[in-house]
Short mmCIF file of N, CA and C in Angstrom, two decimals:
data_model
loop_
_atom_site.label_atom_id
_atom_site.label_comp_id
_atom_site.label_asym_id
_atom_site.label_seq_id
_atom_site.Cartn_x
_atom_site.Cartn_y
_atom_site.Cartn_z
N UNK A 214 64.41 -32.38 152.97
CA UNK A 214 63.77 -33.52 153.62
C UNK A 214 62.25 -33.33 153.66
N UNK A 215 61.87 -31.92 154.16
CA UNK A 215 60.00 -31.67 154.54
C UNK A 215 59.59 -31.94 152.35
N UNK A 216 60.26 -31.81 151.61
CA UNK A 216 59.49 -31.58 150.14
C UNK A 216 59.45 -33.07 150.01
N UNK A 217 60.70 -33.99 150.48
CA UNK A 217 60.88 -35.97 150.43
C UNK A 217 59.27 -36.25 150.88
N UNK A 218 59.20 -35.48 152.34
CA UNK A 218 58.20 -36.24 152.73
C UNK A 218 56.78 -36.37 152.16
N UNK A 219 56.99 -34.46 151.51
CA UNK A 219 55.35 -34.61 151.33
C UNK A 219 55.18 -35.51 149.90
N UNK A 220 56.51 -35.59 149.23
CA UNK A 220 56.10 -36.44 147.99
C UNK A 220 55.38 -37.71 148.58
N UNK A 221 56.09 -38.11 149.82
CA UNK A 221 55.64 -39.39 149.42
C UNK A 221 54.67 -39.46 150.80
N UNK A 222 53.87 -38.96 150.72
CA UNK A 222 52.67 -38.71 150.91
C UNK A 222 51.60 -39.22 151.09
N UNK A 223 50.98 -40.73 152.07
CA UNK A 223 50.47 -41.87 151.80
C UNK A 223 49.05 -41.44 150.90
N UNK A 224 48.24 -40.21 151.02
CA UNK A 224 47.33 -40.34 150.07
C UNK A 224 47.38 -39.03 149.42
N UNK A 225 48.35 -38.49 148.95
CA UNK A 225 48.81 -37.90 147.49
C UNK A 225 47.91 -37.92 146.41
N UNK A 226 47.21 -37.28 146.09
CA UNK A 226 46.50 -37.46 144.89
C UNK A 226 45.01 -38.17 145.13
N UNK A 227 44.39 -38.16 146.25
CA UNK A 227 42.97 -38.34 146.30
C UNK A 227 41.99 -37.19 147.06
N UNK A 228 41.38 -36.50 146.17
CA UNK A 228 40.41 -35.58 146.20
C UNK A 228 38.88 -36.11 147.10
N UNK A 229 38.83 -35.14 148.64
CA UNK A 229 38.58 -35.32 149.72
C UNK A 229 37.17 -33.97 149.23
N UNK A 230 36.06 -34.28 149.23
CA UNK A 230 35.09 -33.16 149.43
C UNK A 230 34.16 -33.40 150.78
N UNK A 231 34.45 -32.66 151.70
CA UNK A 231 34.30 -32.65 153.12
C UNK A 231 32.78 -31.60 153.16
N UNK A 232 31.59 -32.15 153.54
CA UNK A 232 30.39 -31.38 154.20
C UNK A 232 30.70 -31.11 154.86
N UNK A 233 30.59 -29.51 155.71
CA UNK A 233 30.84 -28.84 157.23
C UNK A 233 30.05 -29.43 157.61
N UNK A 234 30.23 -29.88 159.08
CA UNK A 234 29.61 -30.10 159.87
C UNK A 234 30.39 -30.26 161.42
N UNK A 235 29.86 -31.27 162.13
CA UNK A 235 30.24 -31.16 163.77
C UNK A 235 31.16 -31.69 163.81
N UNK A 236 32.01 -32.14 164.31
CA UNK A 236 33.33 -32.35 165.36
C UNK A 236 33.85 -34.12 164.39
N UNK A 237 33.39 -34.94 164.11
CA UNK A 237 33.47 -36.20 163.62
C UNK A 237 33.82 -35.61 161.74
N UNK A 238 32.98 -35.33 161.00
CA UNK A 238 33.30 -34.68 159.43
C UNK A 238 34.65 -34.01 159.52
N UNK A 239 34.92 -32.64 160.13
CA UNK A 239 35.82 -31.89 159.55
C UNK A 239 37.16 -32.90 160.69
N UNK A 240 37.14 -33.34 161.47
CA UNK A 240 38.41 -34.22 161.80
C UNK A 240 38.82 -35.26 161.03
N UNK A 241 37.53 -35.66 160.84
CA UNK A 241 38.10 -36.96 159.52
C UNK A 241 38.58 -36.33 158.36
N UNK A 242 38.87 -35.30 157.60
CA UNK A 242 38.60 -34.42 156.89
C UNK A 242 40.30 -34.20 157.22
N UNK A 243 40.25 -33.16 158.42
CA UNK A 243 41.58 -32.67 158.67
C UNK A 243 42.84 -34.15 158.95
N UNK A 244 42.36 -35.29 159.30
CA UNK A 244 43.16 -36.49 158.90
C UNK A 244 43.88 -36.63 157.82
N UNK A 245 42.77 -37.09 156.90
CA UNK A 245 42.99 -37.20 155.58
C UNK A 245 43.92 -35.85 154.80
N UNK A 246 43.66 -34.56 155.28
CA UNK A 246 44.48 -33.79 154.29
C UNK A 246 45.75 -34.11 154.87
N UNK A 247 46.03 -34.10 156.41
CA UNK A 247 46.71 -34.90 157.42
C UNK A 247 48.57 -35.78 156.17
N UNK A 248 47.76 -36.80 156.21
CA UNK A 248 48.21 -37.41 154.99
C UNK A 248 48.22 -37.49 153.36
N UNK A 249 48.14 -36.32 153.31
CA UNK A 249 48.09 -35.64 152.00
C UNK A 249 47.31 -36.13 151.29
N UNK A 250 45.99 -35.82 151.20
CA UNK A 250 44.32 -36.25 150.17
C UNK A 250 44.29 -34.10 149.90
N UNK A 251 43.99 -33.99 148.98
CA UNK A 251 43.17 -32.78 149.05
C UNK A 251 42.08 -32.52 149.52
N UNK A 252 41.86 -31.90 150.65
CA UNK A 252 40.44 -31.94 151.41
C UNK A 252 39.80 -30.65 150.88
N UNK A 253 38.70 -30.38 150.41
CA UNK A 253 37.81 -29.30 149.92
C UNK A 253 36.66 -29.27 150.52
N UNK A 254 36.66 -28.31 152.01
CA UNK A 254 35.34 -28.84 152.71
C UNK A 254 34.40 -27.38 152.11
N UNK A 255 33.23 -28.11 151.65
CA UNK A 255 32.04 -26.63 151.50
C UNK A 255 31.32 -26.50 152.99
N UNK A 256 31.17 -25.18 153.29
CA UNK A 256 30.93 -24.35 154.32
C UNK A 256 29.32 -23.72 153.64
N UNK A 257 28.46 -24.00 154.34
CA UNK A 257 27.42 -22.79 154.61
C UNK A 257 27.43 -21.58 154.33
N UNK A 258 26.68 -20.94 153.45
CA UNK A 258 27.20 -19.24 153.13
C UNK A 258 27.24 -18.30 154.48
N UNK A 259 26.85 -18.98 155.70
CA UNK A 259 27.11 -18.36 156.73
C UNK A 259 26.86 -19.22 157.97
N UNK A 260 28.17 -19.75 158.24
CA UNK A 260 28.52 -21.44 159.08
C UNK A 260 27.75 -20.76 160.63
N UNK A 261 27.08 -21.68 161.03
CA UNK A 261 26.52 -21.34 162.73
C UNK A 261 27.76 -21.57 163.61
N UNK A 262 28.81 -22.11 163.62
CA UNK A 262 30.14 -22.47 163.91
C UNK A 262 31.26 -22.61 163.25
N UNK A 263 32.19 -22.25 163.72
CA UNK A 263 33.11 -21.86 163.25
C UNK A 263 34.43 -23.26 163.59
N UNK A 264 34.50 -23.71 162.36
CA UNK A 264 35.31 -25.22 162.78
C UNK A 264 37.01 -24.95 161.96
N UNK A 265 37.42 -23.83 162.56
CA UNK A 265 38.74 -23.47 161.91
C UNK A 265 40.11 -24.57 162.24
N UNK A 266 39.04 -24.89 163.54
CA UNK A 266 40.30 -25.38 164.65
C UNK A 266 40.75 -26.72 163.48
N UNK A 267 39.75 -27.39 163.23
CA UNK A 267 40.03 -28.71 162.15
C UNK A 267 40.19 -28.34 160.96
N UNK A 268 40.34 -27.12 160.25
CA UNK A 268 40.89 -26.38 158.82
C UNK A 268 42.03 -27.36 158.43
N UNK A 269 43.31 -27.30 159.49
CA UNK A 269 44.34 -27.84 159.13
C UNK A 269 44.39 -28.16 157.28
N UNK A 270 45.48 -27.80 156.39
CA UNK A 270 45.41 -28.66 155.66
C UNK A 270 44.50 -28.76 154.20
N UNK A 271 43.33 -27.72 154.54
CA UNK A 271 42.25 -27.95 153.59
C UNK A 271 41.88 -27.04 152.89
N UNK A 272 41.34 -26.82 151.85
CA UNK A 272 40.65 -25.54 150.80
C UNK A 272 39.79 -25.60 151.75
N UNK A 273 39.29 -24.41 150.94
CA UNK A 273 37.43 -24.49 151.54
C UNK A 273 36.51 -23.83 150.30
N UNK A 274 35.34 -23.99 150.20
CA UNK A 274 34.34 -22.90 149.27
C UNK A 274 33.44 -22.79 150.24
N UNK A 275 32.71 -21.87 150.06
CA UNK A 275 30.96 -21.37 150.65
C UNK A 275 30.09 -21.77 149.37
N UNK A 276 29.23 -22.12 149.94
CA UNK A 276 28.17 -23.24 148.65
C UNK A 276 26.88 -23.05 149.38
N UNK A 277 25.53 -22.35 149.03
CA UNK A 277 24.23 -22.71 149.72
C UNK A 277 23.70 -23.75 149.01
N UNK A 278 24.07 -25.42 149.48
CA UNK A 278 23.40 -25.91 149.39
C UNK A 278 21.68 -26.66 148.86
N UNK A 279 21.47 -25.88 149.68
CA UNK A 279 19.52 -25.31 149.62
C UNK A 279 19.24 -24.73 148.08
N UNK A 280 19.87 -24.24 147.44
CA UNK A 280 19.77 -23.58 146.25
C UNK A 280 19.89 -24.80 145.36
N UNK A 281 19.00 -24.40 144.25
CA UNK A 281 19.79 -25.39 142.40
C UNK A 281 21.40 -25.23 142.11
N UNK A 282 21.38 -23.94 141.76
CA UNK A 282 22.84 -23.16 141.83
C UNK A 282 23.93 -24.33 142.61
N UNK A 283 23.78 -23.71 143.61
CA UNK A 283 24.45 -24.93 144.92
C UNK A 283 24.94 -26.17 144.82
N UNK A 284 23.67 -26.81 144.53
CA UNK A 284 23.72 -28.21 144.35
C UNK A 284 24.35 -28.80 142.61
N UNK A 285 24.15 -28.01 141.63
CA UNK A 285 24.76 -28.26 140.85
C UNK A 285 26.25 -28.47 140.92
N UNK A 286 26.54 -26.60 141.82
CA UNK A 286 28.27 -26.84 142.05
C UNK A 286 28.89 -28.18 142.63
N UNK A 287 28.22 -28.67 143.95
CA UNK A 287 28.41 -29.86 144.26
C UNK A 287 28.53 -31.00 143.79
N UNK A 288 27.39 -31.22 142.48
CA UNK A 288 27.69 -32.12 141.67
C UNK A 288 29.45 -31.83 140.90
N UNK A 289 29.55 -30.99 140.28
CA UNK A 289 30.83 -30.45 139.35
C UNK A 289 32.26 -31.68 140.63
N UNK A 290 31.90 -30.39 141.37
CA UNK A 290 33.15 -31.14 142.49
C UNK A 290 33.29 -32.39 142.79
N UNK A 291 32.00 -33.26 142.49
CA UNK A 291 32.03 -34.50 142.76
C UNK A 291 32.68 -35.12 141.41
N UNK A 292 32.84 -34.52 140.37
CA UNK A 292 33.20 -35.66 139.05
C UNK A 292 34.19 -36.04 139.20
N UNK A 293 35.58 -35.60 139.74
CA UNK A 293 36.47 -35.93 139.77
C UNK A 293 37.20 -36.20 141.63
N UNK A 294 36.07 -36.48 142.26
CA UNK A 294 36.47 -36.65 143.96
C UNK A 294 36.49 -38.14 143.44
N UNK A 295 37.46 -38.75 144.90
CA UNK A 295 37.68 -39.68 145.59
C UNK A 295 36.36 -40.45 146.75
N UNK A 296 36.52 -39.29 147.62
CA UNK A 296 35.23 -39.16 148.88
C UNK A 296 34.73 -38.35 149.22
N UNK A 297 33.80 -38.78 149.51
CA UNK A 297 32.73 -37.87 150.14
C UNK A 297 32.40 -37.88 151.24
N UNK A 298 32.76 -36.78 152.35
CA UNK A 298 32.20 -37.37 153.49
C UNK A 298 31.11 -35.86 154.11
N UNK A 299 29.88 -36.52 154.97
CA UNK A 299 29.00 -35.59 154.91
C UNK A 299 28.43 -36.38 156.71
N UNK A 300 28.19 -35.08 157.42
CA UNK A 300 28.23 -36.05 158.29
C UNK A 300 26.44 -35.72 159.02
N UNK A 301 25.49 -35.33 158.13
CA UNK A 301 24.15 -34.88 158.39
C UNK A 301 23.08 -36.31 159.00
N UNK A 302 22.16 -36.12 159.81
CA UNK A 302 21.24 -37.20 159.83
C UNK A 302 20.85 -37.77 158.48
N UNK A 303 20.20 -38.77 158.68
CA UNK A 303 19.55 -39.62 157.69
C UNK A 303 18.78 -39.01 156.61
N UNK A 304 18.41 -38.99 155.52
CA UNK A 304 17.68 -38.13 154.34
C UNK A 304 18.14 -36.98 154.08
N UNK A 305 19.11 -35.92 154.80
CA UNK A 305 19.55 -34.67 154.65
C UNK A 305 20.06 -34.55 153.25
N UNK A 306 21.16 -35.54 152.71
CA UNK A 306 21.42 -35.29 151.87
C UNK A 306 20.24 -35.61 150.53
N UNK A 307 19.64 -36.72 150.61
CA UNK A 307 18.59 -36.67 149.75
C UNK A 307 17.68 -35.78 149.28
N UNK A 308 17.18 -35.15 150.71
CA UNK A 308 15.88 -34.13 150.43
C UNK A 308 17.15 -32.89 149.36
N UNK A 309 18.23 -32.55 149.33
CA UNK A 309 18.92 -31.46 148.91
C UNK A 309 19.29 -32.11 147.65
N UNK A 310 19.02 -33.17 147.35
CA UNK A 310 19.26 -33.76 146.00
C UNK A 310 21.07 -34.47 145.05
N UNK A 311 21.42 -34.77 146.98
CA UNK A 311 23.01 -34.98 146.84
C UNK A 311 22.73 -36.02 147.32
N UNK A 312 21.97 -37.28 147.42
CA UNK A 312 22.29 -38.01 148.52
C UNK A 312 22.93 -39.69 147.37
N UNK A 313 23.12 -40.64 147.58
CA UNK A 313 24.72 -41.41 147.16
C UNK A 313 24.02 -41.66 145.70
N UNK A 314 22.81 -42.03 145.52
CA UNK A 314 22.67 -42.83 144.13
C UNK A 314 22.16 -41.40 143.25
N UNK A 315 22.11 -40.45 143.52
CA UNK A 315 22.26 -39.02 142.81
C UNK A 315 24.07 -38.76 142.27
N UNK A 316 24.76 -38.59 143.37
CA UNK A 316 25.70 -38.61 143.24
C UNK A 316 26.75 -39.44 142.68
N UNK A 317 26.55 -40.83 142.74
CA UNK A 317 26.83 -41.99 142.10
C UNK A 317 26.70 -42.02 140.37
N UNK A 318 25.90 -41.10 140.50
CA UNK A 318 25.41 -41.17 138.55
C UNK A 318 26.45 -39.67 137.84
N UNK A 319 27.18 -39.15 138.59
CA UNK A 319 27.67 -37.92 138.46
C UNK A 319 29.03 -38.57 138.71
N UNK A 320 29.53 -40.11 139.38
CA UNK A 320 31.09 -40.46 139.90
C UNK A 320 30.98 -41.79 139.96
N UNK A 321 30.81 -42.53 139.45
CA UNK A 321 30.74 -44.72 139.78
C UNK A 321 31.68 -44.62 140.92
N UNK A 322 32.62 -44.08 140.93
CA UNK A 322 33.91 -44.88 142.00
C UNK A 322 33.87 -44.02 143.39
N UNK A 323 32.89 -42.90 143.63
CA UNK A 323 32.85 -42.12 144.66
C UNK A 323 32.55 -43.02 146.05
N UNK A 324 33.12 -43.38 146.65
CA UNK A 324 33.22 -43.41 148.40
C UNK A 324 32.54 -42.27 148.68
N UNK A 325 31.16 -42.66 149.50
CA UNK A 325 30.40 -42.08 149.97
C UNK A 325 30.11 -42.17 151.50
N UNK A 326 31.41 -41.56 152.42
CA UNK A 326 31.11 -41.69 153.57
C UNK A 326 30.16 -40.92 154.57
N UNK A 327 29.14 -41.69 155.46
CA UNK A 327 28.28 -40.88 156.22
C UNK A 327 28.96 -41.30 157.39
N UNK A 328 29.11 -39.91 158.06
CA UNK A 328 29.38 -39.96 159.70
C UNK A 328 27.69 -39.84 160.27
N UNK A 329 27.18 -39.89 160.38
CA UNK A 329 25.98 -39.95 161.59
C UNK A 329 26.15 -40.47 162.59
N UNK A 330 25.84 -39.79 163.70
CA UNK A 330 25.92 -40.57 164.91
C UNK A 330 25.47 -41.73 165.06
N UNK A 331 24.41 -42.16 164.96
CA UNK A 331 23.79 -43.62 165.32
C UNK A 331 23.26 -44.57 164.00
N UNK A 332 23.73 -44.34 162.66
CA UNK A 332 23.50 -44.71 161.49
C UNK A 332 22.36 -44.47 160.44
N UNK A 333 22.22 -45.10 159.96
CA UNK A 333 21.11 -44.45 158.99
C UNK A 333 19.85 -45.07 158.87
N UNK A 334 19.77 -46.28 160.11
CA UNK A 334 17.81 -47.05 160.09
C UNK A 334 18.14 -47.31 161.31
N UNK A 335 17.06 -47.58 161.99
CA UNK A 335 16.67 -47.74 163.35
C UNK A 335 16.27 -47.33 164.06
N UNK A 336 15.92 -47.32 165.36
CA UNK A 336 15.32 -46.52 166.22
C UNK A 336 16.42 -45.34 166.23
N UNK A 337 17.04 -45.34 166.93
CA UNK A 337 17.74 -44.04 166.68
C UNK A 337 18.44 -43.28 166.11
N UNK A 338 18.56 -43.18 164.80
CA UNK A 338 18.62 -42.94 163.14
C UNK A 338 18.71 -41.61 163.30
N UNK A 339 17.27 -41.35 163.67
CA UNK A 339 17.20 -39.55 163.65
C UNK A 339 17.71 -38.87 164.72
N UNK A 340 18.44 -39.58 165.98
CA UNK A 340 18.95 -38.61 167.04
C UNK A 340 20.35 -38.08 166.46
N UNK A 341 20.15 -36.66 167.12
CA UNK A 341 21.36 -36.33 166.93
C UNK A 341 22.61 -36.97 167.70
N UNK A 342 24.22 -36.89 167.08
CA UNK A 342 24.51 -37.46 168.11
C UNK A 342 26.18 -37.78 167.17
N UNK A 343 27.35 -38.07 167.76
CA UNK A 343 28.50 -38.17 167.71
C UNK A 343 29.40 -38.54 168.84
N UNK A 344 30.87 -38.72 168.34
CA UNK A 344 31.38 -39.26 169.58
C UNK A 344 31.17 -38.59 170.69
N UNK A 345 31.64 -37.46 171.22
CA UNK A 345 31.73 -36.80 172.50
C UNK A 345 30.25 -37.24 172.88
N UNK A 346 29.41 -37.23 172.51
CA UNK A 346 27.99 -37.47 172.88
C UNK A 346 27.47 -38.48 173.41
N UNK A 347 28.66 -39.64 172.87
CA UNK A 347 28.15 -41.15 173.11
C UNK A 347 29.14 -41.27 174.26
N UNK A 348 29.98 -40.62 174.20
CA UNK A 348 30.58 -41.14 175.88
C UNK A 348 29.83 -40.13 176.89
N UNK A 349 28.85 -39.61 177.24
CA UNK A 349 28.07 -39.57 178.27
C UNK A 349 27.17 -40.62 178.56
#
């Protein structure tokens, strides 16, 4: 019966590349593998937190980012993803040379989801910030 279920699997076969980050990324993340997506979250070569608790479910790699090296690998992983989800303030991914219309030229069909707390223009664009945060 558990092998029935995972066949049928509502998202079976869509490749999930998850940015570490705070509490909103790796849950959406651990969802999705949740319902069977392959989640592949890259981790920091040395994470300031430790987000095991939302692992559930998922590969992982260590990737420095910040590097050419890095960012190339990221591209690779993106040719054949589904989504992307990254959950950094506004320009983060740009200034590192991942941000959607970089990435877009490396995947046409990539879903490029940003979690940011308060979105990506406006006055408060650059605060930090997520759910637990917004219910204070």
């Amino acid at each position: 019966m558990l092998f029935s279920i995972l066949q049928d699997m509502a998202l079976k076969g869509l490749k999930v590349i998850e940015m570490a980050g705070l509490a909103p990324s790796p849950f959406a993340g651990m969802l999705l593998a949740d319902y069977g997506a392959e989640v592949i979250r890259i981790d920091q070569p040395k994470p300031l937190l430790s987000t095991n608790v939302l692992a559930r479910g998922k590969k992982s790699i260590s990737i420095n980012i910040k590097k050419p090296d890095g960012v190339e690998i990221v591209k690779k992983l993106i040719r054949d993803a589904d989504i992307l989800i990254e959950p950094f303030r506004p320009g983060v991914m740009e200034k590192l040379g991942l941000g959607p219309e970089v990435l877009h030229k490396e995947n046409k069909k990539l879903i490029y989801a940003r979690l940011s707390g308060y979105g990506q223009n406006g006055s408060m664009s650059q605060a930090a910030g997520h759910d637990i945060t917004m219910l204070l």
